[in-house]
Amino acid sequence: MDLQSLTLLVEIIDSGNLSQAARKLKMTRANVSYHLTQLEKSVGVQLIRRSTRRVEPTEVGLRLYEHGLAIRNEVLAARETVTSLGQGLLGRVGISVPSGYGQMVMSDWLIEFKRLYPGIVLDVLFENRADHLRDEVDIVIRVIPEPPLTVIARSLGPMRYVACASRAYVAEHGLPATLYELRNSPVITAGVIGHQLRLSAYQGKERQEVLLEPTLISEHFPFLRQGILAGLGVGLVPDYVVQAEVASGEVLLALQEYRLSIFGSHMYLMYLPGRHQTRAVRTCIDFLMAKAGHGAPPAPGTRALLPQGK
């Protein structure tokens, strides 16, 4: 058994099927299957259970996978150390951020990060898709009720939604004073077209749920803010969307006795536990955590350490 065989096994299990592993390794599927068969013959036991669509490791295969993963990550770290000696911080960071929070809050953070570390290639995706952890993505930021057990999740803090309307709308229609009145108001928010939206409203430990049928829907939060300012209805948006307008008195808040939640009440930074974290990725994680108020940002040229656990 050699390092190449273990690397092959790791890629097969990570990919979930032989075809995907072959594409990542730039080999034919038949070649991958042959080398896997040879590896199983050399150890004398089955390592992978094959089906037409997926592969699953046996108990022995999973043990070998864990050893192979650790060895591969150490080799990658060693190569990175050698190539970065005497140079500034280099590498690539793929990051997926929510469309609204990414545009309105994180854009400035990421521009600052790029200025601090010009040698890092920053690949930023503004999206809200569920299958966020993919090969090209190292870091994912999402508002969700609970992070998956398959990832390492670090809290960026609570997400607070507000019910709000422009001063002009309030002058003509008033603010909704109850959840029932909100349900019967023209609502501006993010959601899924053609589906009712579930709003959770909390008072202490008491929870109520209201089904809404928004009149203006978009994942583009600056557009939603425009709709609110135009007096088209009552906005249900994260507080950062209208923070400046609320401070100036241009937008008024309703139902402040409730804690409102639509897609989740917490923002998480997530990454896969088994994937090798380069210095560039570790530095970016520490930088974003500091920006969210969870530590000091790493100084350029210093080695970023990645805390363990959630």
Short mmCIF file of C-alpha atoms in Angstrom, two decimals:
data_model
loop_
_atom_site.label_atom_id
_atom_site.label_comp_id
_atom_site.label_asym_id
_atom_site.label_seq_id
_atom_site.Cartn_x
_atom_site.Cartn_y
_atom_site.Cartn_z
CA MET A 1 0.00 0.00 0.00
CA ASP A 2 1.38 3.41 -0.96
CA LEU A 3 0.40 7.08 -0.62
CA GLN A 4 -1.11 7.16 -4.12
CA SER A 5 -3.44 4.27 -3.26
CA LEU A 6 -4.59 5.98 -0.05
CA THR A 7 -5.14 9.24 -1.95
CA LEU A 8 -7.27 7.35 -4.46
CA LEU A 9 -9.37 5.86 -1.66
CA VAL A 10 -9.86 9.28 -0.03
CA GLU A 11 -10.99 10.86 -3.31
CA ILE A 12 -13.44 8.03 -4.03
CA ILE A 13 -15.08 8.28 -0.60
CA ASP A 14 -15.11 12.10 -0.65
CA SER A 15 -16.65 12.14 -4.13
CA GLY A 16 -19.30 9.53 -3.37
CA ASN A 17 -18.91 7.71 -6.70
CA LEU A 18 -16.19 6.50 -9.04
CA SER A 19 -17.07 8.81 -11.95
CA GLN A 20 -16.72 11.98 -9.87
CA ALA A 21 -13.47 10.72 -8.35
CA ALA A 22 -12.14 9.99 -11.84
CA ARG A 23 -12.90 13.56 -12.94
CA LYS A 24 -11.11 15.03 -9.91
CA LEU A 25 -8.10 12.74 -10.38
CA LYS A 26 -8.10 13.26 -14.18
CA MET A 27 -8.34 9.52 -14.75
CA THR A 28 -10.82 7.28 -16.52
CA ARG A 29 -13.50 5.60 -14.44
CA ALA A 30 -12.18 2.19 -15.50
CA ASN A 31 -8.69 3.16 -14.31
CA VAL A 32 -10.01 4.27 -10.92
CA SER A 33 -11.98 1.02 -10.57
CA TYR A 34 -8.89 -1.03 -11.49
CA HIS A 35 -6.64 0.69 -8.92
CA LEU A 36 -9.32 0.35 -6.24
CA THR A 37 -9.59 -3.38 -6.96
CA GLN A 38 -5.81 -3.72 -6.74
CA LEU A 39 -5.79 -1.89 -3.40
CA GLU A 40 -8.48 -4.22 -2.02
CA LYS A 41 -6.49 -7.25 -3.21
CA SER A 42 -3.35 -5.94 -1.51
CA VAL A 43 -5.07 -5.54 1.88
CA GLY A 44 -7.19 -8.66 1.46
CA VAL A 45 -10.56 -7.12 2.37
CA GLN A 46 -13.32 -5.14 0.69
CA LEU A 47 -12.91 -1.40 1.27
CA ILE A 48 -15.81 0.01 -0.75
CA ARG A 49 -19.38 -1.19 -1.29
CA ARG A 50 -20.30 -0.23 -4.84
CA SER A 51 -23.72 0.54 -6.27
CA THR A 52 -24.77 2.05 -9.60
CA ARG A 53 -24.83 5.57 -8.19
CA ARG A 54 -22.91 5.68 -4.92
CA VAL A 55 -20.10 4.05 -3.00
CA GLU A 56 -19.93 3.49 0.76
CA PRO A 57 -16.86 2.57 2.79
CA THR A 58 -16.76 -0.64 4.80
CA GLU A 59 -15.54 -0.44 8.39
CA VAL A 60 -11.97 -1.20 7.28
CA GLY A 61 -12.33 1.22 4.35
CA LEU A 62 -13.42 3.99 6.73
CA ARG A 63 -10.39 3.36 9.00
CA LEU A 64 -8.03 3.53 6.02
CA TYR A 65 -9.84 6.65 4.77
CA GLU A 66 -9.18 8.43 8.08
CA HIS A 67 -5.47 7.55 7.91
CA GLY A 68 -5.30 8.56 4.25
CA LEU A 69 -7.04 11.86 4.92
CA ALA A 70 -4.63 12.74 7.73
CA ILE A 71 -1.61 11.84 5.57
CA ARG A 72 -2.92 13.79 2.56
CA ASN A 73 -3.54 16.89 4.68
CA GLU A 74 -0.04 16.69 6.17
CA VAL A 75 1.49 16.41 2.69
CA LEU A 76 -0.55 19.40 1.48
CA ALA A 77 0.52 21.41 4.54
CA ALA A 78 4.17 20.52 3.94
CA ARG A 79 3.95 21.57 0.28
CA GLU A 80 2.29 24.81 1.27
CA THR A 81 5.04 25.57 3.79
CA VAL A 82 7.76 25.01 1.19
CA THR A 83 6.11 27.08 -1.55
CA SER A 84 5.29 29.99 0.78
CA LEU A 85 8.73 30.38 2.33
CA GLY A 86 9.96 33.93 1.84
CA GLN A 87 6.70 35.01 0.22
CA GLY A 88 3.57 36.78 1.35
CA LEU A 89 0.42 34.80 2.07
CA LEU A 90 -0.68 33.04 -1.11
CA GLY A 91 -3.50 30.69 -2.06
CA ARG A 92 -7.16 30.63 -3.02
CA VAL A 93 -10.22 31.03 -0.81
CA GLY A 94 -13.65 30.08 -2.13
CA ILE A 95 -16.41 31.59 -0.01
CA SER A 96 -20.19 31.41 -0.35
CA VAL A 97 -22.13 34.21 1.35
CA PRO A 98 -25.88 34.97 1.56
CA SER A 99 -26.96 37.37 -1.17
CA GLY A 100 -28.32 40.01 1.21
CA TYR A 101 -25.85 39.89 4.10
CA GLY A 102 -23.02 39.40 1.64
CA GLN A 103 -23.91 42.49 -0.39
CA MET A 104 -24.81 44.81 2.45
CA VAL A 105 -22.42 43.80 5.25
CA MET A 106 -19.68 41.42 4.14
CA SER A 107 -18.65 43.16 0.91
CA ASP A 108 -16.67 45.78 2.85
CA TRP A 109 -15.06 43.08 4.99
CA LEU A 110 -13.97 41.07 1.96
CA ILE A 111 -12.57 44.14 0.18
CA GLU A 112 -10.54 44.94 3.31
CA PHE A 113 -9.32 41.33 3.49
CA LYS A 114 -8.21 41.46 -0.16
CA ARG A 115 -6.30 44.70 0.46
CA LEU A 116 -4.52 43.12 3.44
CA TYR A 117 -3.66 39.93 1.53
CA PRO A 118 -3.22 40.81 -2.18
CA GLY A 119 -1.59 37.43 -2.90
CA ILE A 120 -4.76 35.51 -2.03
CA VAL A 121 -7.21 34.75 -4.82
CA LEU A 122 -10.66 35.46 -3.35
CA ASP A 123 -13.54 33.69 -5.15
CA VAL A 124 -16.83 34.99 -3.71
CA LEU A 125 -20.25 33.53 -4.50
CA PHE A 126 -23.38 35.51 -3.52
CA GLU A 127 -26.05 32.83 -3.21
CA ASN A 128 -28.63 31.25 -0.93
CA ARG A 129 -28.54 27.68 -2.27
CA ALA A 130 -28.78 24.77 0.15
CA ASP A 131 -26.02 22.56 -1.32
CA HIS A 132 -23.44 25.12 -0.31
CA LEU A 133 -20.46 22.92 0.62
CA ARG A 134 -18.92 21.99 -2.71
CA ASP A 135 -15.40 21.39 -4.03
CA GLU A 136 -14.86 25.03 -5.02
CA VAL A 137 -16.15 26.41 -1.69
CA ASP A 138 -13.97 26.47 1.44
CA ILE A 139 -16.12 28.69 3.68
CA VAL A 140 -19.89 29.05 3.80
CA ILE A 141 -21.89 31.74 5.63
CA ARG A 142 -25.59 31.00 6.15
CA VAL A 143 -28.60 31.92 8.30
CA ILE A 144 -30.11 28.58 9.33
CA PRO A 145 -31.96 27.19 12.37
CA GLU A 146 -29.29 24.52 13.06
CA PRO A 147 -26.07 23.71 11.18
CA PRO A 148 -25.68 20.18 9.75
CA LEU A 149 -23.80 17.68 11.92
CA THR A 150 -21.44 16.99 9.01
CA VAL A 151 -19.76 20.42 9.19
CA ILE A 152 -17.82 22.49 11.69
CA ALA A 153 -20.00 25.51 12.45
CA ARG A 154 -18.93 28.68 14.25
CA SER A 155 -21.47 31.24 15.36
CA LEU A 156 -21.32 34.71 13.85
CA GLY A 157 -24.17 35.86 16.09
CA PRO A 158 -27.96 36.11 16.09
CA MET A 159 -29.95 37.31 13.09
CA ARG A 160 -32.73 39.73 14.00
CA TYR A 161 -35.65 40.31 11.65
CA VAL A 162 -37.80 43.44 11.90
CA ALA A 163 -41.26 44.37 10.68
CA CYS A 164 -41.03 47.88 9.28
CA ALA A 165 -42.61 50.41 6.92
CA SER A 166 -41.82 53.80 5.48
CA ARG A 167 -43.15 56.90 7.17
CA ALA A 168 -45.32 57.57 4.07
CA TYR A 169 -46.89 54.08 4.25
CA VAL A 170 -47.56 54.47 7.97
CA ALA A 171 -49.23 57.86 7.41
CA GLU A 172 -51.70 56.25 5.00
CA HIS A 173 -52.18 52.73 6.40
CA GLY A 174 -50.72 52.68 9.92
CA LEU A 175 -48.41 50.04 11.33
CA PRO A 176 -49.67 46.51 12.04
CA ALA A 177 -50.20 46.23 15.79
CA THR A 178 -50.79 42.45 15.86
CA LEU A 179 -49.61 39.40 13.98
CA TYR A 180 -53.11 39.09 12.50
CA GLU A 181 -52.85 42.62 11.09
CA LEU A 182 -49.42 41.78 9.68
CA ARG A 183 -50.87 38.74 7.91
CA ASN A 184 -53.41 40.99 6.21
CA SER A 185 -50.85 43.62 5.20
CA PRO A 186 -48.93 43.74 1.91
CA VAL A 187 -45.65 42.13 2.96
CA ILE A 188 -42.22 42.73 1.40
CA THR A 189 -39.68 40.01 2.12
CA ALA A 190 -37.46 37.24 0.82
CA GLY A 191 -39.15 33.92 0.19
CA VAL A 192 -40.07 31.21 -2.23
CA ILE A 193 -42.37 32.25 -5.06
CA GLY A 194 -45.61 30.30 -5.08
CA HIS A 195 -45.28 29.13 -1.49
CA GLN A 196 -46.60 30.54 1.74
CA LEU A 197 -43.95 31.91 4.06
CA ARG A 198 -43.86 30.86 7.72
CA LEU A 199 -43.00 33.61 10.18
CA SER A 200 -42.07 32.57 13.71
CA ALA A 201 -42.77 35.18 16.41
CA TYR A 202 -41.44 34.72 19.96
CA GLN A 203 -42.44 36.41 23.20
CA GLY A 204 -40.16 34.97 25.85
CA LYS A 205 -40.58 31.19 25.52
CA GLU A 206 -43.94 31.47 23.79
CA ARG A 207 -43.85 30.91 20.04
CA GLN A 208 -46.48 31.77 17.45
CA GLU A 209 -46.43 31.00 13.75
CA VAL A 210 -48.05 33.06 11.01
CA LEU A 211 -48.48 32.09 7.35
CA LEU A 212 -47.80 34.99 5.03
CA GLU A 213 -48.36 35.59 1.33
CA PRO A 214 -45.89 38.35 0.41
CA THR A 215 -46.73 40.86 -2.30
CA LEU A 216 -43.09 41.65 -3.16
CA ILE A 217 -40.47 38.88 -3.03
CA SER A 218 -36.77 38.95 -3.82
CA GLU A 219 -33.44 37.59 -2.63
CA HIS A 220 -31.91 40.97 -3.49
CA PHE A 221 -32.16 42.89 -0.23
CA PRO A 222 -31.28 46.34 -1.62
CA PHE A 223 -34.30 45.94 -3.91
CA LEU A 224 -36.51 45.00 -0.95
CA ARG A 225 -35.29 48.12 0.86
CA GLN A 226 -36.29 50.19 -2.17
CA GLY A 227 -39.76 48.66 -2.05
CA ILE A 228 -40.09 49.48 1.64
CA LEU A 229 -38.96 53.07 1.11
CA ALA A 230 -41.40 53.39 -1.81
CA GLY A 231 -44.27 52.62 0.57
CA LEU A 232 -45.29 49.39 -1.16
CA GLY A 233 -45.94 47.51 2.08
CA VAL A 234 -44.60 46.24 5.39
CA GLY A 235 -41.06 44.89 5.18
CA LEU A 236 -39.93 41.73 6.95
CA VAL A 237 -36.16 41.94 6.61
CA PRO A 238 -33.00 41.53 8.69
CA ASP A 239 -32.35 44.63 10.78
CA TYR A 240 -29.15 45.55 8.89
CA VAL A 241 -31.19 46.13 5.69
CA VAL A 242 -32.92 49.22 7.10
CA GLN A 243 -30.60 50.14 9.97
CA ALA A 244 -29.67 53.57 8.58
CA GLU A 245 -33.27 54.40 7.61
CA VAL A 246 -34.58 53.44 11.05
CA ALA A 247 -31.91 55.63 12.69
CA SER A 248 -32.93 58.58 10.51
CA GLY A 249 -36.65 58.08 11.18
CA GLU A 250 -37.43 57.40 7.52
CA VAL A 251 -38.54 53.84 8.40
CA LEU A 252 -40.62 52.92 11.45
CA LEU A 253 -40.62 49.58 13.30
CA ALA A 254 -43.65 47.49 14.22
CA LEU A 255 -44.24 44.50 16.52
CA GLN A 256 -41.10 45.23 18.52
CA GLU A 257 -42.38 43.13 21.41
CA TYR A 258 -41.74 40.03 19.27
CA ARG A 259 -38.54 38.33 18.20
CA LEU A 260 -39.18 37.51 14.55
CA SER A 261 -37.58 34.75 12.50
CA ILE A 262 -38.14 33.49 8.95
CA PHE A 263 -35.25 31.34 7.74
CA GLY A 264 -33.41 30.99 11.04
CA SER A 265 -32.30 33.08 13.96
CA HIS A 266 -28.55 32.54 13.77
CA MET A 267 -25.71 33.21 11.35
CA TYR A 268 -23.06 30.48 11.03
CA LEU A 269 -19.66 30.22 9.40
CA MET A 270 -19.20 26.61 8.24
CA TYR A 271 -16.52 24.42 6.71
CA LEU A 272 -15.87 20.71 6.26
CA PRO A 273 -13.92 19.03 9.08
CA GLY A 274 -11.89 16.65 6.89
CA ARG A 275 -10.77 19.08 4.22
CA HIS A 276 -7.25 20.49 4.43
CA GLN A 277 -7.38 24.13 5.50
CA THR A 278 -4.66 26.19 3.85
CA ARG A 279 -3.12 29.17 5.62
CA ALA A 280 -5.13 31.42 3.32
CA VAL A 281 -8.41 29.76 4.34
CA ARG A 282 -7.51 29.76 8.04
CA THR A 283 -6.57 33.43 7.87
CA CYS A 284 -9.84 34.30 6.15
CA ILE A 285 -11.86 32.41 8.76
CA ASP A 286 -10.10 34.22 11.61
CA PHE A 287 -10.55 37.56 9.85
CA LEU A 288 -14.32 37.07 9.36
CA MET A 289 -14.81 35.86 12.93
CA ALA A 290 -13.03 38.99 14.18
CA LYS A 291 -15.17 41.23 11.97
CA ALA A 292 -18.26 39.63 13.45
CA GLY A 293 -16.95 40.47 16.93
CA HIS A 294 -15.36 37.17 17.93
CA GLY A 295 -11.68 38.00 18.26
CA ALA A 296 -8.91 40.12 16.79
CA PRO A 297 -8.13 39.84 13.07
CA PRO A 298 -4.81 38.17 12.20
CA ALA A 299 -2.03 40.58 11.29
CA PRO A 300 -0.71 40.23 7.73
CA GLY A 301 2.25 37.87 7.62
CA THR A 302 1.34 36.01 10.83
CA ARG A 303 0.33 32.37 10.96
CA ALA A 304 -3.42 31.95 11.46
CA LEU A 305 -4.46 29.25 13.91
CA LEU A 306 -7.81 27.54 13.46
CA PRO A 307 -9.69 26.91 16.73
CA GLN A 308 -11.18 23.46 17.07
CA GLY A 309 -14.87 22.62 17.36
CA LYS A 310 -17.86 24.86 16.96
#
